[in-house]
CSV table of C-alpha atoms in Angstrom, one decimal:
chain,number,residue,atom,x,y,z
A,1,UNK,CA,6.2,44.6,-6.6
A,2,UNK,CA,7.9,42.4,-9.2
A,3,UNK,CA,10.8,41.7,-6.2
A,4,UNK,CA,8.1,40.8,-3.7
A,5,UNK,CA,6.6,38.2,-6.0
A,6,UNK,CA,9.8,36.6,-7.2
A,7,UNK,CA,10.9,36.5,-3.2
A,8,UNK,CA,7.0,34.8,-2.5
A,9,UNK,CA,7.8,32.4,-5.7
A,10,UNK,CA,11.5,31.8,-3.9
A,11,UNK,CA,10.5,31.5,-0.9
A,12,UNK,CA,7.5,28.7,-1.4
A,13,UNK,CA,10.4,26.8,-4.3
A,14,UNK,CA,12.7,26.3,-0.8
A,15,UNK,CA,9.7,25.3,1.1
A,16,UNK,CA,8.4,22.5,-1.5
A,17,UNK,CA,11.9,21.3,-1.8
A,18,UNK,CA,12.8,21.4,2.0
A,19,UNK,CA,9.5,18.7,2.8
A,20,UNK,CA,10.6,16.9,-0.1
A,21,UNK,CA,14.4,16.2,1.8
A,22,UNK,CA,12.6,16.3,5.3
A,23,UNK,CA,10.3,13.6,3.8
A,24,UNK,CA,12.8,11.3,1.4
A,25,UNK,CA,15.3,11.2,4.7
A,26,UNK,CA,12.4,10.3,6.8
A,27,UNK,CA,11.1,7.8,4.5
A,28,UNK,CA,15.0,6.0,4.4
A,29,UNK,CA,15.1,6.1,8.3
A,30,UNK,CA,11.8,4.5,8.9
A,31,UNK,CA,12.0,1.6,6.0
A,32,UNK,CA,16.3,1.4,6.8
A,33,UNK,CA,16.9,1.3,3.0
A,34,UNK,CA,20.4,1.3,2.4
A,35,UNK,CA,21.1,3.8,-0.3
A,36,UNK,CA,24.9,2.9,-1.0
A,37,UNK,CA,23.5,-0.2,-1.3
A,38,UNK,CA,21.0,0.4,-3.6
A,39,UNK,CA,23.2,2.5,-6.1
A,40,UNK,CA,26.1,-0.5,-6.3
A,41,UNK,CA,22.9,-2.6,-7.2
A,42,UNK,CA,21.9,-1.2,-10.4
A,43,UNK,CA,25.7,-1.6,-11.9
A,44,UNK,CA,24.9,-5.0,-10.8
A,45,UNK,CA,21.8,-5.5,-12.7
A,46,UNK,CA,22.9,-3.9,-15.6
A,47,UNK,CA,25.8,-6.6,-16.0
A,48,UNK,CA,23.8,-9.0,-15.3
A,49,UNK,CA,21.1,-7.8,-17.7
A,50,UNK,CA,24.0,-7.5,-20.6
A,51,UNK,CA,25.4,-11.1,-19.8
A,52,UNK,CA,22.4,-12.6,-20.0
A,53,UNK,CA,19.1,-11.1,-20.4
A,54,UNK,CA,18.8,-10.6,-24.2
A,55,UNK,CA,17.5,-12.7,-27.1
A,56,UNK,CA,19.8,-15.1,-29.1
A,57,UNK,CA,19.4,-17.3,-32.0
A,58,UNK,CA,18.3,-20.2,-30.2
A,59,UNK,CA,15.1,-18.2,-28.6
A,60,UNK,CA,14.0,-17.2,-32.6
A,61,UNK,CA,12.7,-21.3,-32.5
A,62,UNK,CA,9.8,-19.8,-29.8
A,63,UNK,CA,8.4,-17.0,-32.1
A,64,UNK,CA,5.5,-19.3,-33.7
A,65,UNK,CA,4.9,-19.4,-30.5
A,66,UNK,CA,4.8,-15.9,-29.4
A,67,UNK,CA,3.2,-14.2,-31.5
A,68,UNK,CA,-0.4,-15.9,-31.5
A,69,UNK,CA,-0.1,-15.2,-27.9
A,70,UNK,CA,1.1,-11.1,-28.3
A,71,UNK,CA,-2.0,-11.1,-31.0
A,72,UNK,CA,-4.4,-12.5,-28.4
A,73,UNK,CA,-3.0,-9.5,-25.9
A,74,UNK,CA,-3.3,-6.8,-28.4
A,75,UNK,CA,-6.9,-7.8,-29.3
A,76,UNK,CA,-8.3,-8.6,-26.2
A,77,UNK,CA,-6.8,-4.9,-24.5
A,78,UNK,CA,-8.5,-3.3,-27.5
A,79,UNK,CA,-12.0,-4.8,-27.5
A,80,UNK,CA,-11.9,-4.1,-23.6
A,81,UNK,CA,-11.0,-0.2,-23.9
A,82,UNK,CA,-13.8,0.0,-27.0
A,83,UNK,CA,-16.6,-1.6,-25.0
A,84,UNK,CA,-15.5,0.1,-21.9
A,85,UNK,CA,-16.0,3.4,-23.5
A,86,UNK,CA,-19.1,3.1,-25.0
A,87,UNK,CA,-20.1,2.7,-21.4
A,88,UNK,CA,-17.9,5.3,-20.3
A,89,UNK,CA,-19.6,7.8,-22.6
A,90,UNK,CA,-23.2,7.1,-21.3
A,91,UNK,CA,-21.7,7.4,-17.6
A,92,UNK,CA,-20.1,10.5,-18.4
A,93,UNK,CA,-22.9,11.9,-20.5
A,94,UNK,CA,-24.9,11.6,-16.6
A,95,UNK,CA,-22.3,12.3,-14.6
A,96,UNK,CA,-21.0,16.0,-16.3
A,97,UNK,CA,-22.3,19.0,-15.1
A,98,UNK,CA,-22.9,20.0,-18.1
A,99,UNK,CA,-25.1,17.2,-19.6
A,100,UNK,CA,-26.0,15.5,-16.0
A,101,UNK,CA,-30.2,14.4,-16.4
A,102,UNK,CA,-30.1,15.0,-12.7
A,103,UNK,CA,-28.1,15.4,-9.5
A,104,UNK,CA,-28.7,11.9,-8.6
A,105,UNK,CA,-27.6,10.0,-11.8
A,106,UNK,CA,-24.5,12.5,-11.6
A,107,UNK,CA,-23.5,11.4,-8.2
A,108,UNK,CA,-23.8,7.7,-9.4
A,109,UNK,CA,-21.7,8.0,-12.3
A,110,UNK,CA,-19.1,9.7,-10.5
A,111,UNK,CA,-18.7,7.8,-7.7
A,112,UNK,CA,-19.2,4.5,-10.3
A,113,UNK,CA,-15.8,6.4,-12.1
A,114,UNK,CA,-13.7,6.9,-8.7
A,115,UNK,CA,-14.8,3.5,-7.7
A,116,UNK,CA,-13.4,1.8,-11.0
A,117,UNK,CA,-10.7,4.0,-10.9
A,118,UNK,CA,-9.0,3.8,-8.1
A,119,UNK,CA,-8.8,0.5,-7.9
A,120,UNK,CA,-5.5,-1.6,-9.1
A,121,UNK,CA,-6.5,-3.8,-12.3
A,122,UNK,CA,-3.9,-6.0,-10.3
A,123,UNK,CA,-6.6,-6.3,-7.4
A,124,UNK,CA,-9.4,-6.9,-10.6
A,125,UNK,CA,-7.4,-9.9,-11.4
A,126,UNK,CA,-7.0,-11.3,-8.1
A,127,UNK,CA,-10.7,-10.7,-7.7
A,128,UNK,CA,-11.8,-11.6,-10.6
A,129,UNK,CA,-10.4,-15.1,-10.7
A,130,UNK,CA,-11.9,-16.4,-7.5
A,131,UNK,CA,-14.8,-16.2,-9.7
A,132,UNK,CA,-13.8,-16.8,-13.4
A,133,UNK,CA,-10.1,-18.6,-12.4
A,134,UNK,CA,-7.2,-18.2,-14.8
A,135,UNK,CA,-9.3,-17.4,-18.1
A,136,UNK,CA,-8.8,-15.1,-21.0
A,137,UNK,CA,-12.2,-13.8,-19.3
A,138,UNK,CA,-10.4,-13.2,-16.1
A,139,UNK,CA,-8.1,-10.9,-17.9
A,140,UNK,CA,-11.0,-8.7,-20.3
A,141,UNK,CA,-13.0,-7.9,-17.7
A,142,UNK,CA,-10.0,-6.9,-15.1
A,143,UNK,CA,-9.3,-4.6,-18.1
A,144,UNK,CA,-12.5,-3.2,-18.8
A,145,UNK,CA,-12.9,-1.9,-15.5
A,146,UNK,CA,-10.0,-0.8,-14.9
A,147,UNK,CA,-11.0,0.9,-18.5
A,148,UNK,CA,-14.3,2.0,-17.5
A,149,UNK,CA,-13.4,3.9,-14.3
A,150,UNK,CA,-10.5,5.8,-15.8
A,151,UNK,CA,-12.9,6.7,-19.3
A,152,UNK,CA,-15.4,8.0,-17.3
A,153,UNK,CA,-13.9,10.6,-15.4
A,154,UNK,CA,-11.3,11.6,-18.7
A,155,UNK,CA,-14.8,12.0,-20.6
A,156,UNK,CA,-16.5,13.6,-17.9
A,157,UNK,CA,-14.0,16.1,-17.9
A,158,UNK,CA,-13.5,16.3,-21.7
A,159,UNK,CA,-17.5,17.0,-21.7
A,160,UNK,CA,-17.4,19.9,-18.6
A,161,UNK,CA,-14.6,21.6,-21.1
A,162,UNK,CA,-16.9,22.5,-23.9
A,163,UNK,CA,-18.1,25.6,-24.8
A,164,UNK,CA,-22.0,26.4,-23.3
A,165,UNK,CA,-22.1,28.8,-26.1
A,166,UNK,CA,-23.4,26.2,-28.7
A,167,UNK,CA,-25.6,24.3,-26.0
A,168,UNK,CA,-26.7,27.6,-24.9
A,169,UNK,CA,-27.6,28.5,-28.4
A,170,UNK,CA,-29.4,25.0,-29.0
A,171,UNK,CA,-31.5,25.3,-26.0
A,172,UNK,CA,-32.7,28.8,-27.0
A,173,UNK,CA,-34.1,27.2,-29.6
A,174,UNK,CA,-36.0,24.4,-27.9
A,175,UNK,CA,-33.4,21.8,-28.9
A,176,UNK,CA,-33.9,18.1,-26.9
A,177,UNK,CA,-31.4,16.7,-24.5
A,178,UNK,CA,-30.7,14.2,-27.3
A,179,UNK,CA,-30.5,16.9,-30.1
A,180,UNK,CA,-28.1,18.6,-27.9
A,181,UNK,CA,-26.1,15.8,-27.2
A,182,UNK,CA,-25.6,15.0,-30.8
A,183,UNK,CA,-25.3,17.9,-32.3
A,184,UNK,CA,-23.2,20.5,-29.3
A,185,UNK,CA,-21.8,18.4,-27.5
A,186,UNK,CA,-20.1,15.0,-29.2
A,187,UNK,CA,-18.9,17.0,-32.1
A,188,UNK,CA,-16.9,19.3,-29.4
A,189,UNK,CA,-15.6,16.7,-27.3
A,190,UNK,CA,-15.4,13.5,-29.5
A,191,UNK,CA,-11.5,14.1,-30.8
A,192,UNK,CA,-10.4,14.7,-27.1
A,193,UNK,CA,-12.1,11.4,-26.3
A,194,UNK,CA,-10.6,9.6,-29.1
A,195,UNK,CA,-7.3,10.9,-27.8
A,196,UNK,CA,-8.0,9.2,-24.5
A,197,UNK,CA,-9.5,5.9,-26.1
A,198,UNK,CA,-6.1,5.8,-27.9
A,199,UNK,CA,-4.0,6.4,-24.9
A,200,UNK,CA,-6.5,4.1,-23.1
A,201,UNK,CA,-5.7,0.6,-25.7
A,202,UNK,CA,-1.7,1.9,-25.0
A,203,UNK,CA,-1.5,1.5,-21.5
A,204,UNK,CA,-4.1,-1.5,-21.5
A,205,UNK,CA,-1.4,-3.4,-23.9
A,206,UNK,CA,1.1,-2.2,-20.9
A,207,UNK,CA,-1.3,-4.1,-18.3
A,208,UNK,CA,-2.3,-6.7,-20.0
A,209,UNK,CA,0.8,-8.8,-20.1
A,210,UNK,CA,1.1,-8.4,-16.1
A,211,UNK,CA,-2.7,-9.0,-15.9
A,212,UNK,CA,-1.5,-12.2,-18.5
A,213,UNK,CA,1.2,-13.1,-15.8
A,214,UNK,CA,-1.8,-13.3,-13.6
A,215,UNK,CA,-4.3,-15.0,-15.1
A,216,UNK,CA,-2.5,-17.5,-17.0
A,217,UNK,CA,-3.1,-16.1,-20.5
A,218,UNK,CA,-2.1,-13.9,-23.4
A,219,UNK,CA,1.9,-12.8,-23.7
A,220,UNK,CA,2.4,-12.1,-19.8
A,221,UNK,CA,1.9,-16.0,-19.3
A,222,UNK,CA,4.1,-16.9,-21.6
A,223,UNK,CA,6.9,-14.4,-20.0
A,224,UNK,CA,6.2,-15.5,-16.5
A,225,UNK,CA,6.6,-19.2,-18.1
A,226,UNK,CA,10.0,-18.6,-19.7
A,227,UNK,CA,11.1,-16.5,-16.8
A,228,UNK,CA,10.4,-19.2,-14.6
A,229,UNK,CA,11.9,-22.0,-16.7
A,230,UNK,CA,15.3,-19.6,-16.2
A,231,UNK,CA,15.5,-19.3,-20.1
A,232,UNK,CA,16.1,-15.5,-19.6
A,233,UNK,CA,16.7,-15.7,-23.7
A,234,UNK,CA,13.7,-16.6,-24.6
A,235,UNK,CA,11.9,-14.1,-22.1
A,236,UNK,CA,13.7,-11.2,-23.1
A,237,UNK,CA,12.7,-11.7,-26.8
A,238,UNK,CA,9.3,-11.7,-25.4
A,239,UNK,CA,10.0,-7.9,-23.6
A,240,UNK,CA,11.6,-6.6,-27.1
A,241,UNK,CA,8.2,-7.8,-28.8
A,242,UNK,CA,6.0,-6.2,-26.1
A,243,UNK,CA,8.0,-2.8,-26.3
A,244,UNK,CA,8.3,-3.5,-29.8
A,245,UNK,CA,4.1,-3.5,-30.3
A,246,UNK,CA,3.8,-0.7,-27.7
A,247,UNK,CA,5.5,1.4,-29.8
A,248,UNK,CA,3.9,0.5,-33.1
A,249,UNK,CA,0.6,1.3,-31.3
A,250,UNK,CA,1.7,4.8,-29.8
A,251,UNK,CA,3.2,5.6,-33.5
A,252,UNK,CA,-0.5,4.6,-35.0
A,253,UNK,CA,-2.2,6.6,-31.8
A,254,UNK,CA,0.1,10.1,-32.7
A,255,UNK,CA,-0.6,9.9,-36.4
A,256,UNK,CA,-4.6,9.5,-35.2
A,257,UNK,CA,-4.3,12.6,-32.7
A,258,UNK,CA,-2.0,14.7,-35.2
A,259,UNK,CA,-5.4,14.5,-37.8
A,260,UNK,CA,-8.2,14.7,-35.3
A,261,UNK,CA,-6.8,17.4,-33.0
């Protein structure tokens, strides 16, 4: 028995990786990417990179510069992944089987999440600023929706992963929707959501300077200026501050989860 299943397991391990070479080589033929080529370009890059791409002492004279600009990133990805998720939890509060008002308001929510979801906050941008042009607003609300779609269906799920023991319980006892919701089912699934609100305001930080490169505002504008200007100094000072504040905020966001989970 135990052979049979580790031949099966084998067997479907060869098979996986097999359409994975059948599908890479395939994939080379038909675009005609030169892989020897590609390989002798990253030693390329990376010399290129350590020659010049990295901040010096004259690019320190840009940092009052910087700096209101990284603060007006940081703020603006946070107040769109908060608002977005108080939406988010009303959408997923209708959309979940478990707290859904009815079938209808379910299927909107959902299809409102995969909507939002699935599309690029790149194409937001692009959309979004034939209407608003290059504004700060441009870039909030490419966030928020990027925000809103992805919130809804983590909370959705978060929700339909909680125990019906409790909402059972509450329902035996002629508990309200609203009682229910307040007292089952945020308590249960609030720490998981604040998980994903955290992880949420990281990646949004991520976006939001290419989103910035877009619309003309926040950090990203000020890499894509230096970039183009060809003072790679200056613009690689502005990378080590982006990673630099990324990984303040994912610190923060760990010490958060390790006392809520």
């Amino acid at each position: 028995m135990r052979d049979d299943i580790f031949t099966k397991r084998r067997n479907g391990n060869l098979v996986f990786f097999l359409a994975l070479l059948i599908l890479s080589v395939g994939s080379i033929i038909i675009t005609e990417y030169d892989v020897i080529k590609g390989f002798t370009s990253i030693t390329k890059a990376v010399i290129w990179g350590g020659s010049n791409f990295y901040p010096d002492a004259e690019s320190l004279r840009i940092l009052p510069e910087i700096f209101p600009k990284l603060q007006e990133t940081v703020l603006m990805s946070i107040a769109a992944t908060t608002v977005a998720a108080v939406l988010a939890l009303v959408l997923s509060l209708a959309g979940s089987q478990t707290t859904r008002i009815n079938r209808i308001f379910s299927i909107v929510s959902r299809g409102i999440a995969s909507l939002f979801r699935n599309i690029p906050i790149v194409a937001w941008a692009m959309v979004l600023m034939i209407s608003f042009s290059q504004s700060p607003l441009t870039g909030y609300l490419a966030l928020f929706f990027g925000s809103l779609g992805f919130l809804t269906r983590a909370f959705m799920e978060t929700i339909d992963e909680v125990g019906n023991n409790s909402i059972e319980a509450l329902q035996a006892t002629g508990a309200s929707y609203f009682h229910i919701i307040f007292q089952a089912v945020l308590p249960a699934s609030m720490p998981q959501m604040i998980s994903w609100l955290l992880y949420m305001i990281e990646t949004n930080i991520r976006d939001a300077t290419l989103v910035g490169v877009l619309t003309g505002t926040g950090i990203g504008f000020s890499f894509d200026l230096y970039y183009k200007r060809f003072d790679y100094h200056a613009a690689s000072l502005v990378v080590l501050l982006i990673v630099i504040t990324v990984i303040v905020i994912e610190l923060v966001s760990n010490n958060v989860r390790r006392v809520i989970l």
